[in-house]
Structures are given as structure tokens and as C-alpha cells.
CSV table of C-alpha atoms and ligand atoms in Angstrom, one decimal:
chain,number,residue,atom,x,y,z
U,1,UNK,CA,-31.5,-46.2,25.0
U,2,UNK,CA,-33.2,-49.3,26.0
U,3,UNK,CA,-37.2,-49.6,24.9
U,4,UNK,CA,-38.4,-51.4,27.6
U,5,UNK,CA,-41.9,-52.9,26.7
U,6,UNK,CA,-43.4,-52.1,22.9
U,7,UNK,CA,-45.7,-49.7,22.2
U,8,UNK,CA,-48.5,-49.3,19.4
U,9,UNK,CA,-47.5,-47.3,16.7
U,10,UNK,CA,-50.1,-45.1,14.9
U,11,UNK,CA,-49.0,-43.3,12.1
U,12,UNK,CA,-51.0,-39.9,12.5
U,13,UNK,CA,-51.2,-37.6,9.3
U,14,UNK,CA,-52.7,-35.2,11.0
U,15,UNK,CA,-51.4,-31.6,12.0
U,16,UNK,CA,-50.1,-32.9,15.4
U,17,UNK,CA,-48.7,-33.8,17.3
U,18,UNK,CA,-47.0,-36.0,15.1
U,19,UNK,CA,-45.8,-40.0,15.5
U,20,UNK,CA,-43.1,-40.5,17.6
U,21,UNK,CA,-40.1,-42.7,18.1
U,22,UNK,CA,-40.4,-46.0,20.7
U,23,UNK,CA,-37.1,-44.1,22.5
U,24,UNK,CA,-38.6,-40.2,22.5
U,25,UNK,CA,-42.1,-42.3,24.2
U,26,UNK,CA,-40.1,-44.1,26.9
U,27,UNK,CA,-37.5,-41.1,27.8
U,28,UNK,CA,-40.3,-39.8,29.2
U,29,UNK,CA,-39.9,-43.1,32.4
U,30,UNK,CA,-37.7,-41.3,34.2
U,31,UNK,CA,-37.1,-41.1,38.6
U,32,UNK,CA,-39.2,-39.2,40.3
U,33,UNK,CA,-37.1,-35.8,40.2
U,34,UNK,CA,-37.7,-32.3,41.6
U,35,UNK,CA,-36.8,-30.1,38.5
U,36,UNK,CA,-35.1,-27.8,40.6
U,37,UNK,CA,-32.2,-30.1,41.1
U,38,UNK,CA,-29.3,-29.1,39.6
U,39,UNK,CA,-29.9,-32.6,37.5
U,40,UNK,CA,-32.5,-31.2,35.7
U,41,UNK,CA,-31.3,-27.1,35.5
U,42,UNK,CA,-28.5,-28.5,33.4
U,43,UNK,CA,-31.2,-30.7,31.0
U,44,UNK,CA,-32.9,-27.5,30.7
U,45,UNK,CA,-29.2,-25.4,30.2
U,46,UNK,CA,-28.7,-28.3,27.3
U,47,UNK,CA,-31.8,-28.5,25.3
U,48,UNK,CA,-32.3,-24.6,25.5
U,49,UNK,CA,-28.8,-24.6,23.6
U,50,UNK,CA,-29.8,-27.3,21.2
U,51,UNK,CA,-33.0,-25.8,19.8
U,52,UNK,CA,-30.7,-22.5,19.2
U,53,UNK,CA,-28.5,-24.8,17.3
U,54,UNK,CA,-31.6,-26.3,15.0
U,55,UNK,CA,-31.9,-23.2,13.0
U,56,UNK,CA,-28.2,-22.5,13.3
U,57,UNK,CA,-28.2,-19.3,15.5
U,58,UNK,CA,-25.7,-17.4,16.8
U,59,UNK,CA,-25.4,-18.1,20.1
U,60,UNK,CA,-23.8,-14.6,21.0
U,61,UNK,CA,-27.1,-13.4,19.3
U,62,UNK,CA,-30.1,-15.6,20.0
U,63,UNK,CA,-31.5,-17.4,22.4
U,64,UNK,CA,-34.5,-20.2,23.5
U,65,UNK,CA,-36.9,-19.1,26.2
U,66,UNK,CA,-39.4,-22.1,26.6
U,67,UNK,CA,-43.1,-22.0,28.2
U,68,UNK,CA,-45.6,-24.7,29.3
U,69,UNK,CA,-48.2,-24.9,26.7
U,70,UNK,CA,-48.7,-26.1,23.3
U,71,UNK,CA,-47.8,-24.0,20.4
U,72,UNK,CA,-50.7,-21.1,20.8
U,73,UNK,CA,-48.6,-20.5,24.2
U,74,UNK,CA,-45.7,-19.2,22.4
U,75,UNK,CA,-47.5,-17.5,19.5
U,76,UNK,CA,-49.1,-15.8,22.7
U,77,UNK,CA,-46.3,-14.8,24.4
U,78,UNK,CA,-44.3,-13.3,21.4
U,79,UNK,CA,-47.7,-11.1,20.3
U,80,UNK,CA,-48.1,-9.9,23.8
U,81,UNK,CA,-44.5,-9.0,24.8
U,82,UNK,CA,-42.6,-7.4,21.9
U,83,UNK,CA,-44.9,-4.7,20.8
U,84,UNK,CA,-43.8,-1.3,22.9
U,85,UNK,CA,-46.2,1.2,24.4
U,86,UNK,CA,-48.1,2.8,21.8
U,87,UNK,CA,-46.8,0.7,18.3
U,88,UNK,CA,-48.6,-1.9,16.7
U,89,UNK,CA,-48.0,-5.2,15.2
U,90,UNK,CA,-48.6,-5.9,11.5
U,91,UNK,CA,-49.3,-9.8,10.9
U,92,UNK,CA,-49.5,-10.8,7.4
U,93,UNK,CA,-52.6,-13.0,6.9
U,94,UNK,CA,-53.1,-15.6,4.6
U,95,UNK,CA,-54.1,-18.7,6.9
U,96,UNK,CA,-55.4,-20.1,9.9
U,97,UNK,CA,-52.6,-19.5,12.1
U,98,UNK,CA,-52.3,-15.9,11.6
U,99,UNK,CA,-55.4,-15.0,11.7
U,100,UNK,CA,-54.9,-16.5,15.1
U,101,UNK,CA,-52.3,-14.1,15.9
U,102,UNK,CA,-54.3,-11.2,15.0
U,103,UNK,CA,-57.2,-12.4,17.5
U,104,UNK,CA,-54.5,-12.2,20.3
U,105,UNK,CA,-53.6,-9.1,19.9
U,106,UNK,CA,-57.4,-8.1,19.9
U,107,UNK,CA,-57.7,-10.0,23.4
U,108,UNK,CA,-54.7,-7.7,24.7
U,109,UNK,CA,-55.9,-4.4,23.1
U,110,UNK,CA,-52.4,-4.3,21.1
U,111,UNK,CA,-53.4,-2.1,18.1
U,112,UNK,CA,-53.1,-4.4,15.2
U,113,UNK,CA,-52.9,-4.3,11.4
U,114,UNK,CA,-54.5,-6.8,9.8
U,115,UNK,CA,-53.0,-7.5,6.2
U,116,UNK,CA,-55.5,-10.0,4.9
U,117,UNK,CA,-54.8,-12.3,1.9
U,118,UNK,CA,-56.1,-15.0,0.2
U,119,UNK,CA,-55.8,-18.4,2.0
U,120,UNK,CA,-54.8,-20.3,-1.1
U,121,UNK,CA,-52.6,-18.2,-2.5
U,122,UNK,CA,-49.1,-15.9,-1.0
U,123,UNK,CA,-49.4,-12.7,0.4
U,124,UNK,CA,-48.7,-9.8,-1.8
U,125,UNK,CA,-45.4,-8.1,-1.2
U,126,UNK,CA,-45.9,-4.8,-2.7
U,127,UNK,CA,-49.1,-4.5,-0.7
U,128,UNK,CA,-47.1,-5.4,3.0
U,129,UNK,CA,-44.3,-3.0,1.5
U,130,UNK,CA,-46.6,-0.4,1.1
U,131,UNK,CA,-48.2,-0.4,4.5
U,132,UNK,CA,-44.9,-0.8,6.4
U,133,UNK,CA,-43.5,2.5,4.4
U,134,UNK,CA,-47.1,4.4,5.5
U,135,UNK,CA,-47.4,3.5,8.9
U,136,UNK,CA,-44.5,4.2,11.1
U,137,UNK,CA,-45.9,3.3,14.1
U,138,UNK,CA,-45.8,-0.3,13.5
U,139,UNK,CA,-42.6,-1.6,15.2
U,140,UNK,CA,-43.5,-5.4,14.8
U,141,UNK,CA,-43.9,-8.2,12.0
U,142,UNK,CA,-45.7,-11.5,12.5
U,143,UNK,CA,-46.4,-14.2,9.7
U,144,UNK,CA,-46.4,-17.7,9.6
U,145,UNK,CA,-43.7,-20.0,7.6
U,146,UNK,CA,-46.2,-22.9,7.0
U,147,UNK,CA,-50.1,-22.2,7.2
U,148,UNK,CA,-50.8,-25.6,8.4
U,149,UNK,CA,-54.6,-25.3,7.6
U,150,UNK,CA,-53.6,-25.6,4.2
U,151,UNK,CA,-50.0,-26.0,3.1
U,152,UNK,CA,-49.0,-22.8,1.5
U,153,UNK,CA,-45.0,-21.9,2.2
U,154,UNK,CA,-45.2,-18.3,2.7
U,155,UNK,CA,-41.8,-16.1,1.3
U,156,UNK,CA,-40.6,-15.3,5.3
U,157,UNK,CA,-37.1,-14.1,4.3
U,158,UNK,CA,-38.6,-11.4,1.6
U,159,UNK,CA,-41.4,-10.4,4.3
U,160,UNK,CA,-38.4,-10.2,7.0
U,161,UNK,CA,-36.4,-7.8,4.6
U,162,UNK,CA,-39.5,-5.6,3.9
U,163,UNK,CA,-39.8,-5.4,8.1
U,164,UNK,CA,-36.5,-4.7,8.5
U,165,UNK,CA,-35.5,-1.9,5.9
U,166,UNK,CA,-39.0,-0.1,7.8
U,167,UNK,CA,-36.8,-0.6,11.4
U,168,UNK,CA,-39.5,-3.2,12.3
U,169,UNK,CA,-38.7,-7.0,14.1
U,170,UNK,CA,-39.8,-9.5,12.1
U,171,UNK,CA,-41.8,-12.8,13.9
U,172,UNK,CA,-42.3,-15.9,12.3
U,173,UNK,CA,-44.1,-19.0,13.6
U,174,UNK,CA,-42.5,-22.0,12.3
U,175,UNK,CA,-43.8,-24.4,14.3
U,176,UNK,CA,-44.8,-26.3,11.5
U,177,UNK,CA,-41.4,-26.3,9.7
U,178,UNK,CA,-38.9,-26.1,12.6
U,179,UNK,CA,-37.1,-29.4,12.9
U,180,UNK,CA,-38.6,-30.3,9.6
U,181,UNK,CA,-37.0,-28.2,7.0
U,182,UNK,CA,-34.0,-26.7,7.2
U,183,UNK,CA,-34.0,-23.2,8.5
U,184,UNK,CA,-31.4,-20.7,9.4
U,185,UNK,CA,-32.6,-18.1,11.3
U,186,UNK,CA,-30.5,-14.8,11.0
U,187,UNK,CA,-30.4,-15.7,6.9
U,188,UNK,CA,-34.2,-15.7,7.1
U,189,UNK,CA,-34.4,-12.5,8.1
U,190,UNK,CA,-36.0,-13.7,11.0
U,191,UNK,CA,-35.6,-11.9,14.9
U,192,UNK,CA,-38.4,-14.3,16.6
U,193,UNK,CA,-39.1,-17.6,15.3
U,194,UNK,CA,-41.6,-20.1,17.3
U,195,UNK,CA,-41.7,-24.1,17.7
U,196,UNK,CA,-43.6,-26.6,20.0
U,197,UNK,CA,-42.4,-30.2,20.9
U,198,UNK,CA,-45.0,-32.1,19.2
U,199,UNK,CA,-44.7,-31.0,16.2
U,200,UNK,CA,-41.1,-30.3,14.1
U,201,UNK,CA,-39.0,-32.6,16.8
U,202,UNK,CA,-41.5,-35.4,17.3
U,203,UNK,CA,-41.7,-35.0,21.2
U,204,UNK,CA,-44.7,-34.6,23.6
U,205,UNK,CA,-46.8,-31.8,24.1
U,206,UNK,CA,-46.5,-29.5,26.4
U,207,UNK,CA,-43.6,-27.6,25.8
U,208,UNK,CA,-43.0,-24.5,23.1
U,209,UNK,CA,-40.7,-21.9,22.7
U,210,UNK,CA,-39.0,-18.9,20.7
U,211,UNK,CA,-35.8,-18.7,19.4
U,212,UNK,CA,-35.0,-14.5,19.7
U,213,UNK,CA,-32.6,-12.1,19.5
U,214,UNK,CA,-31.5,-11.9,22.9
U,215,UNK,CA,-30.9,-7.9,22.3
U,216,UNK,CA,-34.6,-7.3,21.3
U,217,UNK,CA,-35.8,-9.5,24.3
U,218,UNK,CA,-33.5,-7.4,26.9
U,219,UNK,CA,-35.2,-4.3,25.2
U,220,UNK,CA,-38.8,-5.5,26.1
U,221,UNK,CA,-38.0,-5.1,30.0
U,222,UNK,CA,-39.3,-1.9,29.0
U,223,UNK,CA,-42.3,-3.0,27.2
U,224,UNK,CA,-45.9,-3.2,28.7
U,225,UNK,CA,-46.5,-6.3,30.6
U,226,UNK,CA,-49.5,-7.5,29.2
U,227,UNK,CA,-49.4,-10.9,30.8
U,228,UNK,CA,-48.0,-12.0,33.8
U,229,UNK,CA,-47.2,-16.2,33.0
U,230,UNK,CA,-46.6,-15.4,29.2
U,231,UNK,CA,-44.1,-12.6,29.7
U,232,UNK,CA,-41.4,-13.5,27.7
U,233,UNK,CA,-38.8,-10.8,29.7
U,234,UNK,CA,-39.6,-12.4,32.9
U,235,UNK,CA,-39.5,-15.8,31.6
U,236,UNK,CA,-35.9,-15.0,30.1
U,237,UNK,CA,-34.6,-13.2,32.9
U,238,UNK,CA,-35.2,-16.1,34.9
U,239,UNK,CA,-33.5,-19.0,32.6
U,240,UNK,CA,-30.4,-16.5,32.3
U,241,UNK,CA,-30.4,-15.7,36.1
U,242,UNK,CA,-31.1,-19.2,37.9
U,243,UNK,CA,-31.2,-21.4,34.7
U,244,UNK,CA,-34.6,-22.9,34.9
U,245,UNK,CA,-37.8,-22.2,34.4
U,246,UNK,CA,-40.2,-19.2,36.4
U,247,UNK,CA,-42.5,-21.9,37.6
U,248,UNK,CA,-43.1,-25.3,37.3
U,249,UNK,CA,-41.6,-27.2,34.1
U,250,UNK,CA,-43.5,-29.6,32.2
U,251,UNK,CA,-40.8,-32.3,34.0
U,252,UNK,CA,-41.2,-35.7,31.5
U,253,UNK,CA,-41.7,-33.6,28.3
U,254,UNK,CA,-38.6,-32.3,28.6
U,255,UNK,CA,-36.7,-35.3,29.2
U,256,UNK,CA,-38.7,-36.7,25.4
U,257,UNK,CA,-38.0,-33.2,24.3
U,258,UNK,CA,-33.6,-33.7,25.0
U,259,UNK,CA,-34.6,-37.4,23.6
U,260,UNK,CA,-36.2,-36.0,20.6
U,261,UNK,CA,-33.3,-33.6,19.7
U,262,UNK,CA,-30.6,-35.9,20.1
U,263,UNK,CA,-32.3,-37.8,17.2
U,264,UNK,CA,-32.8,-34.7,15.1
U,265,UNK,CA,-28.9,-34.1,15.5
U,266,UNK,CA,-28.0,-37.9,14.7
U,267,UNK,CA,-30.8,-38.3,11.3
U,268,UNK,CA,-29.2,-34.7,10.3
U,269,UNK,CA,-31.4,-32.1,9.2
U,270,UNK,CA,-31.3,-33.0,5.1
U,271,UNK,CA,-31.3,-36.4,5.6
U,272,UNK,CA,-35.2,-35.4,7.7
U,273,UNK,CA,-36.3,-33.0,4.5
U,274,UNK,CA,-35.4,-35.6,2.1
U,275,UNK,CA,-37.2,-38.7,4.1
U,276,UNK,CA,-40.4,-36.1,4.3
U,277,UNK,CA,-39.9,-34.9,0.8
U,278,UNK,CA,-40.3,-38.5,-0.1
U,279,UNK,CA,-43.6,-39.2,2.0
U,280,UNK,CA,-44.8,-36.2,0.2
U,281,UNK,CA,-44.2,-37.2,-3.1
U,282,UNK,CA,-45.8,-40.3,-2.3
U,283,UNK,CA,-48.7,-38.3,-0.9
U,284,UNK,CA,-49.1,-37.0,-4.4
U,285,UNK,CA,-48.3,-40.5,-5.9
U,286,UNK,CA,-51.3,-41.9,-3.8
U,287,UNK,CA,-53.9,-39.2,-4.7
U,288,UNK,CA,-53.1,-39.4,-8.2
U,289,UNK,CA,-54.2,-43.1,-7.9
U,290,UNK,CA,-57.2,-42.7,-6.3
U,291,UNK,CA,-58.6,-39.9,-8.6
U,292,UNK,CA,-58.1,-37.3,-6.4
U,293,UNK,CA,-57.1,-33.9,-6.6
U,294,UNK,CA,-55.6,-30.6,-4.4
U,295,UNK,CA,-56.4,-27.6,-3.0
U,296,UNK,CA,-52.8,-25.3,-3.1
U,297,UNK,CA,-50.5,-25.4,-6.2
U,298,UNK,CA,-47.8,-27.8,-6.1
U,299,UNK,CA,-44.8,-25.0,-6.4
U,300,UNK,CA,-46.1,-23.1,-2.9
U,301,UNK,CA,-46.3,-26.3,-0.8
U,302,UNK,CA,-44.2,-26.7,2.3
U,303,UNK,CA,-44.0,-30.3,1.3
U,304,UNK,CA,-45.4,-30.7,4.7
U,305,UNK,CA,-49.0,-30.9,4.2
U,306,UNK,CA,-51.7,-31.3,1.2
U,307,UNK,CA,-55.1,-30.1,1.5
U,308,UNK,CA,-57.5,-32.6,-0.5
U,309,UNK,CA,-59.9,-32.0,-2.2
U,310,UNK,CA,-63.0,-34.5,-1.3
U,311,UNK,CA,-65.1,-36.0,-4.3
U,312,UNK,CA,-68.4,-33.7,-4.3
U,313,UNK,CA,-70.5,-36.3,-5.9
U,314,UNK,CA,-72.7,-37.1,-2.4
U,315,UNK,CA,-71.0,-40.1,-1.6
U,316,UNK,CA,-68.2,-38.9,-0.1
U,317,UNK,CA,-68.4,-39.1,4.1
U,318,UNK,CA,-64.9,-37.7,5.9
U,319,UNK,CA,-66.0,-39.5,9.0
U,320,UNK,CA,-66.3,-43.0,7.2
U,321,UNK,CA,-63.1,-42.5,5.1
U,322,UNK,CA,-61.2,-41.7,9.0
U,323,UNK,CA,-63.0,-44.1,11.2
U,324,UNK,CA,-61.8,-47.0,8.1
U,325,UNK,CA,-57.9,-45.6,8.1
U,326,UNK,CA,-58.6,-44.8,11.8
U,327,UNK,CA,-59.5,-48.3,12.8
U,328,UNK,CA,-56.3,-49.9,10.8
U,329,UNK,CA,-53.7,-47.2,12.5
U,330,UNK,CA,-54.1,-44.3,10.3
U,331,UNK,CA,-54.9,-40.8,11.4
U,332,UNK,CA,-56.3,-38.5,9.1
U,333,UNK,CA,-57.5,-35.0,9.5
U,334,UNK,CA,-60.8,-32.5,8.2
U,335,UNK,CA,-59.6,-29.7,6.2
U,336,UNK,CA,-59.4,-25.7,7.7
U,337,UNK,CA,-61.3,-24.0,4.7
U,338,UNK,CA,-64.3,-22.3,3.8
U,339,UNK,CA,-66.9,-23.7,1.3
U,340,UNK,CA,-65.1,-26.1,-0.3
U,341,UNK,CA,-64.9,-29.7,1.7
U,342,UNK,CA,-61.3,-31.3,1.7
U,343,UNK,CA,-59.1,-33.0,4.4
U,344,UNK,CA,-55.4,-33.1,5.1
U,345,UNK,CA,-52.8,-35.4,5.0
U,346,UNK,CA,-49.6,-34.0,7.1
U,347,UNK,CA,-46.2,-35.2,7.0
U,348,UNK,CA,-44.5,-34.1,10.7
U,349,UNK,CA,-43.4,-36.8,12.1
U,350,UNK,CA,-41.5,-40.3,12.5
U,351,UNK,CA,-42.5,-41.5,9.0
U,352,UNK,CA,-41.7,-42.9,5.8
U,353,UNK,CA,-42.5,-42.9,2.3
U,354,UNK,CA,-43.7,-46.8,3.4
U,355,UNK,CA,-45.9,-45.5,5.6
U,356,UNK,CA,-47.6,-43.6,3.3
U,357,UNK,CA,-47.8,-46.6,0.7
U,358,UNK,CA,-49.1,-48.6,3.6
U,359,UNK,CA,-51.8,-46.0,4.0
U,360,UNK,CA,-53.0,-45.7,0.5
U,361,UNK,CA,-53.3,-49.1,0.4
U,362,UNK,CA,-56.1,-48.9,3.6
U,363,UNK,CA,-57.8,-45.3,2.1
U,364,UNK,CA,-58.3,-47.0,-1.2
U,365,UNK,CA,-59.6,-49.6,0.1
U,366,UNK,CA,-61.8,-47.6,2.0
U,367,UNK,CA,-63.1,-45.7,-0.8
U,368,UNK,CA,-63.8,-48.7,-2.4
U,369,UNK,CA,-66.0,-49.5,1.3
U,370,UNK,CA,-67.7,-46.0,0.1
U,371,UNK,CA,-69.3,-47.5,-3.4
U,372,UNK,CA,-66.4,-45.7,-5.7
U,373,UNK,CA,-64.3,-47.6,-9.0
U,374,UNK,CA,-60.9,-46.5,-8.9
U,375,UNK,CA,-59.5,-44.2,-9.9
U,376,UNK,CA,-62.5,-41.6,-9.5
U,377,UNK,CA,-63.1,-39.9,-12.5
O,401,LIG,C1,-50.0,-26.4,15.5
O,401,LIG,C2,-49.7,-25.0,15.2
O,401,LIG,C3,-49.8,-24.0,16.2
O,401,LIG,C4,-50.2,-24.3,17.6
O,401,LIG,O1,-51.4,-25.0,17.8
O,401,LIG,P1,-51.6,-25.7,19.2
O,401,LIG,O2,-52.9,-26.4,19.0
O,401,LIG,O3,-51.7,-24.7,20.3
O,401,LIG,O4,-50.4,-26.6,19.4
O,401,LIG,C5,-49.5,-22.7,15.8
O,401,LIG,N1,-49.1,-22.4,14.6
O,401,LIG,C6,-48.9,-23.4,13.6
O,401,LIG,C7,-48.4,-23.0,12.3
O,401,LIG,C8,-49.2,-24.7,13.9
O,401,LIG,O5,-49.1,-25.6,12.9
């Protein structure tokens, strides 16, 4: 595809949306197009199959039914459709992005069971083991692969066992892993798995979706319909009857969205973990220098993000250190936890282990702007 005119790039280490490729920008210059042309139904028909195919599911078994929103859309949708009359959903809880999860089920009134754990640490398996075999009217299983806020991997395929020897669905948002690390669905234990296009794939915001068992959604018909534009039954009823969306789609994210995948496909999904495993590493590399050190241990890190932790001396500022990188084309993000002060640096997008160099050599800098003799001590 032809780039027409160049672009900016920022390289944004922040949680997403993520940096983007000059070709997933401009597929988004399309003709004026009415997405209920046939034109578009068969983009739609494409890309649905595609983000199946990302985390190698069966297509006899599993499906993609996409929504309008960024990624709290789909989280939404999945908490308020698959819990049946009277069950409850468990979510496993050691991050941000659960906890988010349990508050939607408290705006819906879906009795919940919130397993809290540390946010620095994994869950405890023996304690979500226990609870599952005590409390049979829990039907549903939520966790999150990657806590974003702070970088801890959590152990989905052991969680999805526990959940399914106790006859329970097991959901998983990945939306901060999917199109990043490799994943395959039905070997991770997992029945619902979430993503959104601005983070995993590099595309624009605006779209998200599930990846599901297509017999557990055709089971929800049955379910109470707790919302009306985030029901995921009506939403898949409608791709598999007339192969588009319920309502309007979001038209030019899709078309950066089919962009976006077609490059996943052709960089091939080890060759993307190894290039982010690299700008990782170098992550690491470039903290070390400075004097710096980190939140989570090294061996429970998605490898996706590390949570810093700031110099408590008095004369470290967040907003200088980002306003310096920010002004020189670096994004960089406050951290997500309580009483300690640290930021992020996120790997998610169209980066390399260059870019990262590039940007160590603008933060040191900028600590140097901020009175400190490298390395910190
Ligand atoms: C980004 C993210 C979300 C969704 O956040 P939005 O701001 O709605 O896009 C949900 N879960 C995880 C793990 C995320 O990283």
C-alpha cells in the first residue's frame, strides 16, 4: 500500500493505544462507503475470521463478535451477558483491570465474587480453588492475562482448569497481550478472551471484541439481557444472520483494523514477541543505567510493561521527566499504584529495541535537566 503524504511518528510507551504503522494510519483514507454495502459486509466477514485465527481457534468452535467502543466495551459486554439468571461471576483480582470488571458487575446487580489479591504479586490458586469447590452457584470466571497497571502475567491456563473442573466458563481479558504474545485459545483453557484495536494489533481505537465459544454464546439467548447495545447474543445473532454489525460500524477503523492484521500475519506472531522481548530487555538495560529500579519481579512480567519505581529523594517531578521525553517524541505514562510513586514504560506497539535506545538517550538526559549524576545511587 502506497503512504501518500508522511506522518509524525511518536513513539508512545504508554498503555495505548500504541504507535502505529504509516500504512495501518492511511488505510483508514478510504471512499466514502455505506457499510452496508456488500463491499464492506465481506471486510467485516474477513477480519472477524482473522482475529479468530490470531489465537489459533477453532473455527467450528469459536468465533469474533466485535462492538464499537474501546476495550471497557468488551470487558462490559462479556460481564453482562454470560452470567445466567441467578449464578454469579467470580473475577480473580490482582490489578486494575479486574477490579474494573468487578465494578461492572456491581452497575448490573450480577452477584459477584470478589477474589482480591495483591497487586504485585499472582493470585493464589489454592485460595480461587477453594472458593470455586464451595460455591456452586458461580457459573463464570473472569481474570485478566496482563494487569496493565503494573505488568504482572497472571497463570490464565491454571485459573481456566480450576474453572473448568467446577463446570464454570472461564473469561480472560487479553487485551494487553493479544496480538502481542502468542496465545492459543482452547490450550489456555480459555472460553472468552477480549482484545481492542489499539492495543495488541496497532490499529485505531474504536473497535474491540471477544473471541468465544460459539456454543456458550448460542446458550446466552437464554440469559438475562442486561443491556441492550452491549448484548453479546444480539450482537452475534446479527453478524451470523446478515454478516455485519447491529448498528452502525466504526467504518475507517475497520478498514486500519484489516490493515493492521494483514501485518500481524506477514511479521508472524514470534517474530512480534521476540522484537518486544528485545525492547524489553532494553527497557531493563536503560533503567539499570540510569539508577533506576522496579516495581514487579522480573520472572512474573508480561514483558509488556515495567512499572518504575521513581527516585523518592524530592527531586523527582513525573510531569517534567514527560513534558522533556514528551516534547522530543516520547510518550511516557504515571503509574496505577497506591502509595508508592512510579510510572510505566509499555511496549505495545510498532517499536524497536532502537526506539527504546533512542529514548534513554532523551530520559537521561532529562534527568540530568532534573539536577541528578548518573547513574542515581
Ligand atoms: C487498555 C485495557 C483495557 C481497556 O481500556 P480502555 O481505556 O477502555 O481501552 C482493558 N483491559 C486491559 C488489560 C487493558 O490493558
Amino acid at each position: 500500500m502506497e503512504v501518500v503524504k508522511p506522518v509524525i511518528r511518536n513513539v508512545l510507551l504508554n498503555p495505548g493505544p500504541a504507535t502505529t504503522s504509516d500504512t495501518v494510519k492511511y488505510a483508514q483514507v478510504v471512499p466514502d462507503i455505506c457499510p452496508r454495502e456488500q463491499e464492506f459486509v465481506d471486510i467485516m466477514t474477513e477480519v472477524r475470521k482473522d482475529l479468530v485465527k490470531v489465537v489459533h481457534g477453532d473455527p467450528e468452535k469459536y468465533t469474533a463478535v466485535i462492538f464499537t467502543g474501546s476495550g471497557t466495551i468488551i470487558q462490559d459486554v462479556c460481564v453482562n451477558s454470560l452470567v445466567p439468571e441467578g449464578k454469579k461471576i467470580c473475577v480473580v483480582n490482582n490489578g486494575a483491570y479486574s477490579a474494573r470488571m468487578v465494578e461492572i458487575a456491581q452497575y448490573y446487580h450480577i452477584p459477584c465474587v470478589n477474589l482480591e489479591f495483591s497487586t504485585t504479586g499472582l493470585p493464589d490458586l489454592k485460595v480461587v480453588k477453594e472458593t470455586l469447590e464451595k460455591d456452586n452457584d458461580i457459573s463464570v470466571v473472569a481474570t485478566v492475562h496482563h494487569e496493565t497497571g503494573t505488568g504482572v502475567l497472571n497463570p490464565i491456563k491454571d485459573i481456566g482448569r480450576l474453572a473448568h473442573d467446577n463446570g464454570c466458563i472461564f473469561v480472560v481479558d487479553t487485551i494487553s497481550t493479544y496480538g502481542l504474545m502468542p496465545i492459543d485459545i482452547e490450550e489456555q483453557n480459555i472460553d472468552f478472551l477480549m482484545s481492542s484495536a489499539q492495543k495488541g494489533l496497532a490499529a485505531m481505537t474504536g473497535a474491540s471484541w471477544t473471541v468465544g465459544r460459539i456454543e456458550e454464546i448460542k446458550k446466552s439467548k437464554d440469559y438475562p439481557t442486561r443491556s441492550y447495545y452491549c448484548n453479546l447474543y444480539m450482537q452475534y445473532d446479527f453478524f451470523e444472520r446478515v454478516g455485519e454489525m447491529h448498528f452502525t460500524p466504526p467504518v475507517q477503523t475497520m478498514y486500519a483494523l484489516q490493515q493492521a492484521v494483514r501485518e500481524y500475519f506477514a511479521e508472524g506472531e514470534q517474530t512480534r514477541w521476540e522484537r518486544l522481548t528485545k525492547c524489553w530487555e532494553a527497557i531493563h538495560k536503560g533503567l539499570e543505567e540510569i539508577g533506576l529500579g522496579t516495581v514487579i519481579d522480573k520472572e512474573i512480567q508480561g514483558r509488556l510493561v515495567v512499572t518504575v519505581k521513581a527516585p523518592d529523594d524530592g527531586k523527582f517531578d513525573f510531569f517534567k521527566l514527560h513534558d522533556y521525553c514528551y516534547e522530543r517524541g516520547f510518550t511516557i505514562y504515571p503509574g496505577k499504584m497506591f502509595g508508592l510513586q512510579t510510572f510505566r514504560l509499555c511496549n505495545l506497539g510498532v517499536i524497536t529495541a532502537k526506539d527504546i535506545q533512542d529514548f534513554f538517550v532523551v530520559a537521561k538526559a532529562a534527568f540530568e535537566a532534573m539536577g541528578y549524576t548518573l547513574p542515581i545511587k
